[in-house]
PDB file of C-alpha atoms in Angstrom:
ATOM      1  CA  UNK M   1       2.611   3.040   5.499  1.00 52.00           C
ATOM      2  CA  UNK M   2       3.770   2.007   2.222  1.00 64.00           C
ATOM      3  CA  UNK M   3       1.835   2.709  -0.450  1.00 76.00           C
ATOM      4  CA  UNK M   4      -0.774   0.133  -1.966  1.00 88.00           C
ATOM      5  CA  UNK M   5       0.499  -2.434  -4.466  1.00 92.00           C
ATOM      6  CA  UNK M   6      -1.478  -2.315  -7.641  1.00 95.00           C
ATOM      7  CA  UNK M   7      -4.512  -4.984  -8.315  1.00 95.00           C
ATOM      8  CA  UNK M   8      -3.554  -9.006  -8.441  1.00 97.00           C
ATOM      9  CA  UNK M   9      -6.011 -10.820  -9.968  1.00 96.00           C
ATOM     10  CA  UNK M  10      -5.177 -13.724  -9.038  1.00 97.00           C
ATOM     11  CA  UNK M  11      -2.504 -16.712  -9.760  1.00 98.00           C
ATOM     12  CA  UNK M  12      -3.153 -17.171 -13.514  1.00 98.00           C
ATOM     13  CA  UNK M  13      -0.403 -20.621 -14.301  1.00 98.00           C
ATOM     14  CA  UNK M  14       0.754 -23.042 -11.858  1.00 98.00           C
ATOM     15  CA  UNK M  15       3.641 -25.318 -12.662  1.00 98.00           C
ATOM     16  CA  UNK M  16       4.426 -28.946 -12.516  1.00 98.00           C
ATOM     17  CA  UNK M  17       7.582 -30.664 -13.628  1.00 98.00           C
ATOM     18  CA  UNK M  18       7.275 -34.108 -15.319  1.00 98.00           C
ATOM     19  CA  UNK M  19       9.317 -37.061 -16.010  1.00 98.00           C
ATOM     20  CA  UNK M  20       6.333 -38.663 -18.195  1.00 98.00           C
ATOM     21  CA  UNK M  21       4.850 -36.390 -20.312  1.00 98.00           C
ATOM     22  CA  UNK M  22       2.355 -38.171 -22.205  1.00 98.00           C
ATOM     23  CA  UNK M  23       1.455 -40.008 -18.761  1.00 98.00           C
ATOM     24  CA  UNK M  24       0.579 -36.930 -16.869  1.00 98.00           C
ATOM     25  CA  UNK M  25      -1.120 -35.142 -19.878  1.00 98.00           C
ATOM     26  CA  UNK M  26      -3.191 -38.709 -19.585  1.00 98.00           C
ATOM     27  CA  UNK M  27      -4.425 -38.275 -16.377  1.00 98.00           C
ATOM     28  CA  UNK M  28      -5.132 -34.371 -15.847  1.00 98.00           C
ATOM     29  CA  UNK M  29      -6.903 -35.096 -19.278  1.00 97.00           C
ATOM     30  CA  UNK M  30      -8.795 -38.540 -18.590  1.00 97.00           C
ATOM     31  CA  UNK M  31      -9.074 -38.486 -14.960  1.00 97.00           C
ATOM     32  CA  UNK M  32      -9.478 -35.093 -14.439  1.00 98.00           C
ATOM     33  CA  UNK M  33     -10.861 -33.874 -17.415  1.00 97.00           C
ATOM     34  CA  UNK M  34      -9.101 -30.693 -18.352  1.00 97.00           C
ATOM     35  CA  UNK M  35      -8.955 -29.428 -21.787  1.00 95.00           C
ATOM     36  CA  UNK M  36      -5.703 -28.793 -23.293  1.00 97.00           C
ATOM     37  CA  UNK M  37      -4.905 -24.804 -24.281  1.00 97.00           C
ATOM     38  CA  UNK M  38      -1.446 -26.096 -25.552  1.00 97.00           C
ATOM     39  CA  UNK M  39      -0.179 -30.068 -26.081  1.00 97.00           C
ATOM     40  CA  UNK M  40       3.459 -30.172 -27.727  1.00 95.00           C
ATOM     41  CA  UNK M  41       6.045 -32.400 -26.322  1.00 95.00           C
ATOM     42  CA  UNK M  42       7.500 -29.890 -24.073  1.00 97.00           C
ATOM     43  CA  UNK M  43       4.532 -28.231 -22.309  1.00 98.00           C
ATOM     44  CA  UNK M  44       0.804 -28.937 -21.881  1.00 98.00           C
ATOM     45  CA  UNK M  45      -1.417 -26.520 -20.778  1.00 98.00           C
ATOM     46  CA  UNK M  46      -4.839 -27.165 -19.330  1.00 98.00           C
ATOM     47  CA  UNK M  47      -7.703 -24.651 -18.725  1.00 97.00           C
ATOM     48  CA  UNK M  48      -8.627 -25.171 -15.001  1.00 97.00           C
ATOM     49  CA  UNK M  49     -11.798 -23.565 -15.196  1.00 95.00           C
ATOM     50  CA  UNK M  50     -11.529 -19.193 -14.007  1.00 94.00           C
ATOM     51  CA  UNK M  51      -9.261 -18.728 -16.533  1.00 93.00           C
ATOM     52  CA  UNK M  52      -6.629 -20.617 -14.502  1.00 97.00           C
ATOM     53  CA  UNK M  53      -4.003 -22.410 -16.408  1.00 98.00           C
ATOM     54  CA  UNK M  54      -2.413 -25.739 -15.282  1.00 98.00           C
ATOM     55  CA  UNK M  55       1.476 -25.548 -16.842  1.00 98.00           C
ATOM     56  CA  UNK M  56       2.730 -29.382 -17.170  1.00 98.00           C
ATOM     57  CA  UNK M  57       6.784 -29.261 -18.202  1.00 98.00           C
ATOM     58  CA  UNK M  58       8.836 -31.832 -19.254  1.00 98.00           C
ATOM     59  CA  UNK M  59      11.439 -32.230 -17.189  1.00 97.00           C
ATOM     60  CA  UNK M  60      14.576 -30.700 -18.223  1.00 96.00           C
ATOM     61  CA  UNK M  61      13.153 -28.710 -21.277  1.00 97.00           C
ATOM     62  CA  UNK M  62      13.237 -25.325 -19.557  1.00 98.00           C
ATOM     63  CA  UNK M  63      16.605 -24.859 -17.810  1.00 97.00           C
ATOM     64  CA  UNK M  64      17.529 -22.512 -20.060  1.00 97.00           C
ATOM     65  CA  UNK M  65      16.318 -19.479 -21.671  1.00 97.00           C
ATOM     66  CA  UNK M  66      13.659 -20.075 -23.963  1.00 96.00           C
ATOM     67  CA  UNK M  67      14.102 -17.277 -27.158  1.00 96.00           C
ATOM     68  CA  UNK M  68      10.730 -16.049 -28.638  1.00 96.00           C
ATOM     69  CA  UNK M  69       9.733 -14.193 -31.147  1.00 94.00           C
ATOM     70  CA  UNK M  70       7.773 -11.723 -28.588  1.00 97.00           C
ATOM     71  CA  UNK M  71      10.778 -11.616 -26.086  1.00 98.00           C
ATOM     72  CA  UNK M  72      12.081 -14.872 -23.972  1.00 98.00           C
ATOM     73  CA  UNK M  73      11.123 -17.299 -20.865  1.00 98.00           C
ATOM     74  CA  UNK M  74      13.722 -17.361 -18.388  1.00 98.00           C
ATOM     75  CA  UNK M  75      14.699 -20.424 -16.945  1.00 98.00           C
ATOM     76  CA  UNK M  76      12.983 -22.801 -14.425  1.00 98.00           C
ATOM     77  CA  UNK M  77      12.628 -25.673 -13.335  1.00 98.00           C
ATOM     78  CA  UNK M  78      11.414 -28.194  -9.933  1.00 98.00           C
ATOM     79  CA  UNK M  79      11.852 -31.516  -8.495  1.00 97.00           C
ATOM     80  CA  UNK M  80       9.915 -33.272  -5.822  1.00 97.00           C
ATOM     81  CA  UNK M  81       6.139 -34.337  -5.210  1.00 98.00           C
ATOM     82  CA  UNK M  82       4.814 -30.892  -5.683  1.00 98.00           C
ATOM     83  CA  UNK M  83       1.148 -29.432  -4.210  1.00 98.00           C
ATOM     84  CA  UNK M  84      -1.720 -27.928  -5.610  1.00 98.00           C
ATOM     85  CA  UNK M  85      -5.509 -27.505  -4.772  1.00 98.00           C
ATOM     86  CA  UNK M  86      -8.504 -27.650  -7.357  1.00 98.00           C
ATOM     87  CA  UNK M  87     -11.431 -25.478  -6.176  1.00 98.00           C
ATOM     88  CA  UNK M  88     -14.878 -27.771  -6.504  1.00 98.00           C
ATOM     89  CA  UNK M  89     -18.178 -27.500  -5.570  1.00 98.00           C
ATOM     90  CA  UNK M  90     -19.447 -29.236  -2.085  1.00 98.00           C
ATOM     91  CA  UNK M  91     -22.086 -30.865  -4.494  1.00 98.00           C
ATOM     92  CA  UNK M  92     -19.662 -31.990  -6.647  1.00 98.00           C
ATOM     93  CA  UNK M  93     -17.326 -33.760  -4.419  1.00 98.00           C
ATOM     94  CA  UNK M  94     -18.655 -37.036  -4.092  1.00 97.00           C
ATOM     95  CA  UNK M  95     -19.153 -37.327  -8.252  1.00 97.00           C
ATOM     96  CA  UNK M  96     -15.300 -36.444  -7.998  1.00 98.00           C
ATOM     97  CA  UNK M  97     -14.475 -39.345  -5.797  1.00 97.00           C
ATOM     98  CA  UNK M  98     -16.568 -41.732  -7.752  1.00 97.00           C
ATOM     99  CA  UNK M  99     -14.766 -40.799 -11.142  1.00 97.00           C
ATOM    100  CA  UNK M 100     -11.593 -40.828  -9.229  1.00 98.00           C
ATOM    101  CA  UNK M 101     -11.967 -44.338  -8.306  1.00 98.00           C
ATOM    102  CA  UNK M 102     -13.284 -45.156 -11.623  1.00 97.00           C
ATOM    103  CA  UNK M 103      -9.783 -43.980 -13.121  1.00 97.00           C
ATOM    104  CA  UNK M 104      -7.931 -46.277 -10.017  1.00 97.00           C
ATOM    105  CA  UNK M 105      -6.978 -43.216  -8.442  1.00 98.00           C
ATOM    106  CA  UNK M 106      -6.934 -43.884  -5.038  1.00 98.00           C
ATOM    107  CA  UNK M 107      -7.707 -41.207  -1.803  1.00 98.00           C
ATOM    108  CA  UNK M 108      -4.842 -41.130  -0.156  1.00 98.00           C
ATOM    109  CA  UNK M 109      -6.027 -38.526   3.052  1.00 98.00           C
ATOM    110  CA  UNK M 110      -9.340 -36.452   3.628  1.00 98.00           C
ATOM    111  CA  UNK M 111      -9.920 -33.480   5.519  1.00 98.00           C
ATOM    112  CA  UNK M 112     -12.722 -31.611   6.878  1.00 98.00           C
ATOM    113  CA  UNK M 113     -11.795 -28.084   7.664  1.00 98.00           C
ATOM    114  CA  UNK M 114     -13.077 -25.773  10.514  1.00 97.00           C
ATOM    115  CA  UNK M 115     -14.646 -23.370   8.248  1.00 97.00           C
ATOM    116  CA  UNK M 116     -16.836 -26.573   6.730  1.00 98.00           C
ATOM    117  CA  UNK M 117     -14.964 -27.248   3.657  1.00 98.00           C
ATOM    118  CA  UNK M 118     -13.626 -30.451   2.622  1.00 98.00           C
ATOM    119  CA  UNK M 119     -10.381 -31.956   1.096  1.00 98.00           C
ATOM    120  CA  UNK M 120      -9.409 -35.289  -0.864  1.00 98.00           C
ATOM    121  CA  UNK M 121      -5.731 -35.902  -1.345  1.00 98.00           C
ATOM    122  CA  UNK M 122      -4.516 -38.393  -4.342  1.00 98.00           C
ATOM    123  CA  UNK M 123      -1.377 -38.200  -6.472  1.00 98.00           C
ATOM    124  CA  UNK M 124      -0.744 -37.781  -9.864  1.00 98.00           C
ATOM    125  CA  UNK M 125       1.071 -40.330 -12.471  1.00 98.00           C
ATOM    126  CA  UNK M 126       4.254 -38.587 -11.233  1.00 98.00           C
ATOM    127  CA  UNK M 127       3.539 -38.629  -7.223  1.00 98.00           C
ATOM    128  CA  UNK M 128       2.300 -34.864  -6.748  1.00 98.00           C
ATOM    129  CA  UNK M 129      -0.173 -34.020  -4.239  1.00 98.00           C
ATOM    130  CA  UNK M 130      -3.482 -33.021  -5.860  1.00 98.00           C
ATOM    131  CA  UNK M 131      -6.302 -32.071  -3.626  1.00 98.00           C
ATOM    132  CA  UNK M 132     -10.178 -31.133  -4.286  1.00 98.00           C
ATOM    133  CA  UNK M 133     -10.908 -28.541  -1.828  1.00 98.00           C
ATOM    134  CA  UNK M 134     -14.807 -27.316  -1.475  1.00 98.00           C
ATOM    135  CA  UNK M 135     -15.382 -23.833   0.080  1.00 98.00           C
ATOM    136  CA  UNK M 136     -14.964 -23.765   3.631  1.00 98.00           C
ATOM    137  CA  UNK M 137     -11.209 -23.509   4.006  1.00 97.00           C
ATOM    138  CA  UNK M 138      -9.721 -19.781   3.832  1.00 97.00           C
ATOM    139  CA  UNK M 139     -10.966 -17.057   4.634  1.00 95.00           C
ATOM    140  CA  UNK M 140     -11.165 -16.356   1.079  1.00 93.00           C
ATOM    141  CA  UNK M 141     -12.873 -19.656   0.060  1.00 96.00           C
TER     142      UNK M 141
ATOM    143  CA  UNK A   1     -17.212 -41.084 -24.850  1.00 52.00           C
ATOM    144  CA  UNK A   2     -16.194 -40.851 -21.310  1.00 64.00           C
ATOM    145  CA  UNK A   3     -18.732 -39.020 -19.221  1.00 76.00           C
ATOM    146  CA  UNK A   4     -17.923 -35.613 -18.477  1.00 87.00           C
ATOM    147  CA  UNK A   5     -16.141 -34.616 -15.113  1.00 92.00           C
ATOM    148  CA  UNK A   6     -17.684 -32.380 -12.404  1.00 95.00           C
ATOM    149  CA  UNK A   7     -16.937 -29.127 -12.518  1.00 95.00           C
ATOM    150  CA  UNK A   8     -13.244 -27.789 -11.533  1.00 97.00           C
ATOM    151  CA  UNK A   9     -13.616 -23.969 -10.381  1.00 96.00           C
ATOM    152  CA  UNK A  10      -9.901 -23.118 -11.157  1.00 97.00           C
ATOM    153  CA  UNK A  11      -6.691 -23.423  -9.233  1.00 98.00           C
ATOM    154  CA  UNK A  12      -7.587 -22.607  -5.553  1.00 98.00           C
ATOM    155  CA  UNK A  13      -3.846 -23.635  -4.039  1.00 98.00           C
ATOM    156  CA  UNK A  14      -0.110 -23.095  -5.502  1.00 98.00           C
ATOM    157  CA  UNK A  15       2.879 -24.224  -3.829  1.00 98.00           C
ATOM    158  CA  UNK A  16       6.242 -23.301  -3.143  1.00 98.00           C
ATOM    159  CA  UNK A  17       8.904 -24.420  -1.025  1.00 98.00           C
ATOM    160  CA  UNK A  18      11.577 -21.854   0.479  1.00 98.00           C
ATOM    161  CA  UNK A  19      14.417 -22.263   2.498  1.00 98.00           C
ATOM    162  CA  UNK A  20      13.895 -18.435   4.007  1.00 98.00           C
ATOM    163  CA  UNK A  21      10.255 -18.740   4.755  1.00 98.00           C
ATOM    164  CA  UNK A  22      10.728 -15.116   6.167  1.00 98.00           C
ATOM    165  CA  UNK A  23      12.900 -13.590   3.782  1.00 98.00           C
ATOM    166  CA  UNK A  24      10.441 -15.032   1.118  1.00 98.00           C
ATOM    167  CA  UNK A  25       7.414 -14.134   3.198  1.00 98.00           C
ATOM    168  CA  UNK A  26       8.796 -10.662   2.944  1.00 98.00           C
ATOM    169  CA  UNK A  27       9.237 -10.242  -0.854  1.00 98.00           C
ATOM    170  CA  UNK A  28       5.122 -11.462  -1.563  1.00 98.00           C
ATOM    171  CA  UNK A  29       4.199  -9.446   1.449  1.00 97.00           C
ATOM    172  CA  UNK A  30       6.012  -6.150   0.932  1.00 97.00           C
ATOM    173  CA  UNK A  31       6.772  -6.354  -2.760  1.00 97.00           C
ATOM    174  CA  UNK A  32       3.788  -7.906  -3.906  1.00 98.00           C
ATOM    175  CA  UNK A  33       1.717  -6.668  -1.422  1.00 97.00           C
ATOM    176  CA  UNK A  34      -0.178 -10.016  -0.444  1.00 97.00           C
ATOM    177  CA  UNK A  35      -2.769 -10.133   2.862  1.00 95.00           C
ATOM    178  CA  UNK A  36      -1.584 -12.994   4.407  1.00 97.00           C
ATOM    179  CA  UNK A  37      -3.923 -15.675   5.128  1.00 97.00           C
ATOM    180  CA  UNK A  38      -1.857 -17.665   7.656  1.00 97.00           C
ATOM    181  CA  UNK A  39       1.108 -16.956   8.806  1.00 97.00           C
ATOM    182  CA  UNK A  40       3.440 -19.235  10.909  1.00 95.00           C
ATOM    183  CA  UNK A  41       6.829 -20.833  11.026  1.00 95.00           C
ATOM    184  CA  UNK A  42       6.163 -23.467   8.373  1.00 97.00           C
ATOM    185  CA  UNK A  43       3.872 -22.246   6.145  1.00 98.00           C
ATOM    186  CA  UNK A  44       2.778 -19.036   4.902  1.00 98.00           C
ATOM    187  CA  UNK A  45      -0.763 -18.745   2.875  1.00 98.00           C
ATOM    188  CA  UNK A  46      -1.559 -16.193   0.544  1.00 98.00           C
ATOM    189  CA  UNK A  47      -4.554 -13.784  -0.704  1.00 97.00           C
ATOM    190  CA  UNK A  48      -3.634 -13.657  -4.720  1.00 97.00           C
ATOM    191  CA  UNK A  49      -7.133 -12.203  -5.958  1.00 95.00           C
ATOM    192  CA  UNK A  50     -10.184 -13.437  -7.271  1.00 94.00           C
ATOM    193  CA  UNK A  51      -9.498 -16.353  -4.142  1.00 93.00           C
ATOM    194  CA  UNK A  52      -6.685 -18.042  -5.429  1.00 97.00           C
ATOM    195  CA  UNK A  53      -4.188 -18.707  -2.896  1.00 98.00           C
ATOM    196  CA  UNK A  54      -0.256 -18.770  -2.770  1.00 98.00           C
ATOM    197  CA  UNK A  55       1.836 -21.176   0.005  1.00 98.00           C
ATOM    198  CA  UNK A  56       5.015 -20.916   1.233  1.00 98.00           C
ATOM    199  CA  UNK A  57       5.867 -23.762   2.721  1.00 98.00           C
ATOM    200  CA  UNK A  58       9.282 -23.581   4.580  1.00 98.00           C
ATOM    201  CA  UNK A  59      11.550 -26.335   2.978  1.00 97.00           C
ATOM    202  CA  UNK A  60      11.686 -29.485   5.066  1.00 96.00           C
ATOM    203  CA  UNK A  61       8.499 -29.256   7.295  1.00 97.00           C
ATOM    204  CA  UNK A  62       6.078 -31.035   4.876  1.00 98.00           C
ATOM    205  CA  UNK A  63       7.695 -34.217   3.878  1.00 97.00           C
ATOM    206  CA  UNK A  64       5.593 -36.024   6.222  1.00 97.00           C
ATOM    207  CA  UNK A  65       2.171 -36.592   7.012  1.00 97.00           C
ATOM    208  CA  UNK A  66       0.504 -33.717   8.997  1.00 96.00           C
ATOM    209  CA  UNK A  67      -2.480 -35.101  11.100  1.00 96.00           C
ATOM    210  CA  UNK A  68      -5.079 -32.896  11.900  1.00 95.00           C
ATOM    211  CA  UNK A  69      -8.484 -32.923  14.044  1.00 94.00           C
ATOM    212  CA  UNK A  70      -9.637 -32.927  10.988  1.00 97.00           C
ATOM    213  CA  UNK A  71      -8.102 -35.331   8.964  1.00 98.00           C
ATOM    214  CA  UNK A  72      -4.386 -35.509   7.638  1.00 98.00           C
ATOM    215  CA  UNK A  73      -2.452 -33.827   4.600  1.00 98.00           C
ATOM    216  CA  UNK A  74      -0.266 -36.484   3.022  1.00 98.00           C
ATOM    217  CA  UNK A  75       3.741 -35.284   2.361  1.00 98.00           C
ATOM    218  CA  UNK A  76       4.657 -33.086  -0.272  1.00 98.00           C
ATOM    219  CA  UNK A  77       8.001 -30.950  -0.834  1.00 98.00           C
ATOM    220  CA  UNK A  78       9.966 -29.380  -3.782  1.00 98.00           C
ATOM    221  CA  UNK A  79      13.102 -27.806  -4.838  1.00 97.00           C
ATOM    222  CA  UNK A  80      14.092 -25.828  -7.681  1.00 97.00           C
ATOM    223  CA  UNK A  81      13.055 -22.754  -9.187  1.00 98.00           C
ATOM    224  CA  UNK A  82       9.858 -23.325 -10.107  1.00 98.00           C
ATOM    225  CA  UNK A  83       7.000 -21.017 -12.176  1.00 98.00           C
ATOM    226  CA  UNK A  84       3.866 -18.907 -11.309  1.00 98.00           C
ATOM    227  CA  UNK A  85       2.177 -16.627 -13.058  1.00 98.00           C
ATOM    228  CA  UNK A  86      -0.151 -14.043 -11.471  1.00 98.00           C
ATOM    229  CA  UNK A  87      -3.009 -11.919 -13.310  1.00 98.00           C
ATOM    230  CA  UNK A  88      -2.733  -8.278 -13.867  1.00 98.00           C
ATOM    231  CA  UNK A  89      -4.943  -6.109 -15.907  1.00 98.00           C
ATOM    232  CA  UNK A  90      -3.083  -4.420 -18.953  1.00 98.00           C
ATOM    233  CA  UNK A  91      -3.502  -0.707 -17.348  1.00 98.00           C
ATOM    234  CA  UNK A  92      -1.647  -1.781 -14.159  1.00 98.00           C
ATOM    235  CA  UNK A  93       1.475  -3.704 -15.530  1.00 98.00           C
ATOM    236  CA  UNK A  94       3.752  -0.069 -15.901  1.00 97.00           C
ATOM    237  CA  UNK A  95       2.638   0.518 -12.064  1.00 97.00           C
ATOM    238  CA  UNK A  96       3.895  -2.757 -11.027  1.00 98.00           C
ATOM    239  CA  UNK A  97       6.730  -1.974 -13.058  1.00 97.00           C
ATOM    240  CA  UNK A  98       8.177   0.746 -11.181  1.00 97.00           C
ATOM    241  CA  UNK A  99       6.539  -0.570  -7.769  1.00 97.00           C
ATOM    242  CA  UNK A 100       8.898  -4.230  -8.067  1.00 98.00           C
ATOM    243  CA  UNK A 101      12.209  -1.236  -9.080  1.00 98.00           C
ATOM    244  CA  UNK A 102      10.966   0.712  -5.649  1.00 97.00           C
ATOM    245  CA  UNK A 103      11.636  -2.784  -4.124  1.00 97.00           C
ATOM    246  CA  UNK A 104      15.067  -3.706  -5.852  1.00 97.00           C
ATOM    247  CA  UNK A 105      13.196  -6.458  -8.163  1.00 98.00           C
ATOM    248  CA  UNK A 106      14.884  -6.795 -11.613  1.00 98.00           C
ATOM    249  CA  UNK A 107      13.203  -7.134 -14.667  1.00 98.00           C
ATOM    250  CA  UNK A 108      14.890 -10.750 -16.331  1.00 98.00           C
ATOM    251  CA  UNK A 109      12.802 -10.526 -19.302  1.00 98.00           C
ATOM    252  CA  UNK A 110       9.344  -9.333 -21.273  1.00 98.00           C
ATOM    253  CA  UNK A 111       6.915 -10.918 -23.168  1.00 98.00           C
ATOM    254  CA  UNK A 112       4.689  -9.884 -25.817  1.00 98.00           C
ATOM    255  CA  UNK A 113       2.057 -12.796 -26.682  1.00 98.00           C
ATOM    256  CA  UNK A 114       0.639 -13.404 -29.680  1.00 97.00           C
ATOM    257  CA  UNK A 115      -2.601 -12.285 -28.484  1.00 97.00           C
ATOM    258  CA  UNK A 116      -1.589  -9.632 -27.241  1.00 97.00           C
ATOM    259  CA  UNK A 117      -0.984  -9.610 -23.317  1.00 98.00           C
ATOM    260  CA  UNK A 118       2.513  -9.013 -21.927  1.00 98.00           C
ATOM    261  CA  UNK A 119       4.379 -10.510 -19.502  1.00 98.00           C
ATOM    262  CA  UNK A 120       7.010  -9.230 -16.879  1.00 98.00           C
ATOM    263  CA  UNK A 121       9.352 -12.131 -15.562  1.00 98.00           C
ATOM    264  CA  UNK A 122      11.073 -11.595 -12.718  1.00 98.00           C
ATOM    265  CA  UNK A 123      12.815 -13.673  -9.266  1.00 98.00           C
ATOM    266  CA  UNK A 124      11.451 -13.885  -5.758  1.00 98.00           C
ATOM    267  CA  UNK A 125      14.278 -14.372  -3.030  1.00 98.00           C
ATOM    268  CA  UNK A 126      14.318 -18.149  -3.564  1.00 98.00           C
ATOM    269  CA  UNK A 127      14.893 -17.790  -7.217  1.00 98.00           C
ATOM    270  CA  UNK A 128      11.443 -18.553  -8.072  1.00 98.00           C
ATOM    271  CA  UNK A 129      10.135 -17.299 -11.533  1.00 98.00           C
ATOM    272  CA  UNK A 130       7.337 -14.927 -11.356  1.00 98.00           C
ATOM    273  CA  UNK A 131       5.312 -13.802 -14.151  1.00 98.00           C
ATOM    274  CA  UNK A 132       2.912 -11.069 -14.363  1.00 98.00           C
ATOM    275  CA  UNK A 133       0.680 -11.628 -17.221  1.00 98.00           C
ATOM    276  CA  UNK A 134      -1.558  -9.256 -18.932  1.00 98.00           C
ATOM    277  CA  UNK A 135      -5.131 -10.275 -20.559  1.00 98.00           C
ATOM    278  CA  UNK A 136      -4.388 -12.024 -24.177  1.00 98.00           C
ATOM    279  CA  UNK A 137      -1.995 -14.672 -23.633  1.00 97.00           C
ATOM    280  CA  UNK A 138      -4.073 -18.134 -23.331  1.00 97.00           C
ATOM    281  CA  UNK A 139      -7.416 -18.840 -24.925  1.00 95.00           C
ATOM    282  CA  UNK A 140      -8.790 -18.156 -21.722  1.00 93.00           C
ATOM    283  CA  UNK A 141      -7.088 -15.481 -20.945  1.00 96.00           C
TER     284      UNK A 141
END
């Protein structure tokens, strides 16, 4: 038995890579409504709600070690239409679709999951698949 | 003034894609320690914490749309070595330390924020950067 890892508490920054900047940071702002932590023109960083932290990069800017003052940022870096889930309320879900549509952002699939929960699927500016997920899914949510 | 948005209750899904979905399933199982959630040939789903979930999807199997009884889940891939952070409490990042050497995980590089949380960066199999962040690096964290 090998011996217990120490606590996670949970995934703190996810990562998407952008061609458009200023076009994603315009619709994770306007459409979805996040508050920026960070804005620059290489990174914006929104504040998902439970201290989680949506990491928008411009493409290309962080192939290479980034030097800091407090250490350095190895490099990364990703291509393709990426996923990630938003956790929302089952109350909240329709008031999501409605200010979807509202910002033309169309539902592109729907789910209902065995455990109850619901999905919408739509894409951002830059074609990655964003879902609103209401508890009901894992066994965790 | 645009009308506020519904609530957002944090990241609940983040995606990667892997072209070893065992080898990688291996590294967040044994040296991470993550419960899997689900657990197949094309995807594995993990328990991060505080119910934010990780996915491995294996490269190649999601590029389509999936129907379901319940619905569908539109396509979605990526490639490169993308970011993730996870959430570790200050007193537990020495621990994790020395549990990622038991495991043959290399330190690339450290952080010290501003704030005053610390960061270990390191690789999963697929070349992935992983982050362990400690309390004081965003406003809301």
């Amino acid at each position: 038995m090998a011996p217990a890892a120490p606590n996670i508490d949970g995934v703190l920054e996810t990562s998407l890579y952008v061609d458009d900047l200023e076009g994603a940071a315009r619709f994770y702002e306007e459409a979805m409504g996040f508050a920026p932590l960070v804005r620059d023109a290489r990174l914006c960083a929104y504040d998902c709600g439970r201290r989680s932290v949506l990491l928008l990069f411009a493409r290309g800017t962080t192939g290479e070690t980034a030097p800091l003052a407090g250490g350095a940022i190895p490099p990364h870096e990703g291509a393709g239409r990426l996923h990630l889930a938003f956790a929302v309320r089952a109350e909240d879900l329709a008031s999501w679709e409605t200010r979807l549509a509202d910002h033309g952002v169309s539902i592109e699939a729907r789910m209902t999951w065995p455990r109850g929960g619901a999905s919408l699927y739509f894409r951002d500016p830059e074609g990655n698949l964003v879902e609103l997920a209401t508890p009901g899914l894992w066994a965790n949510y």
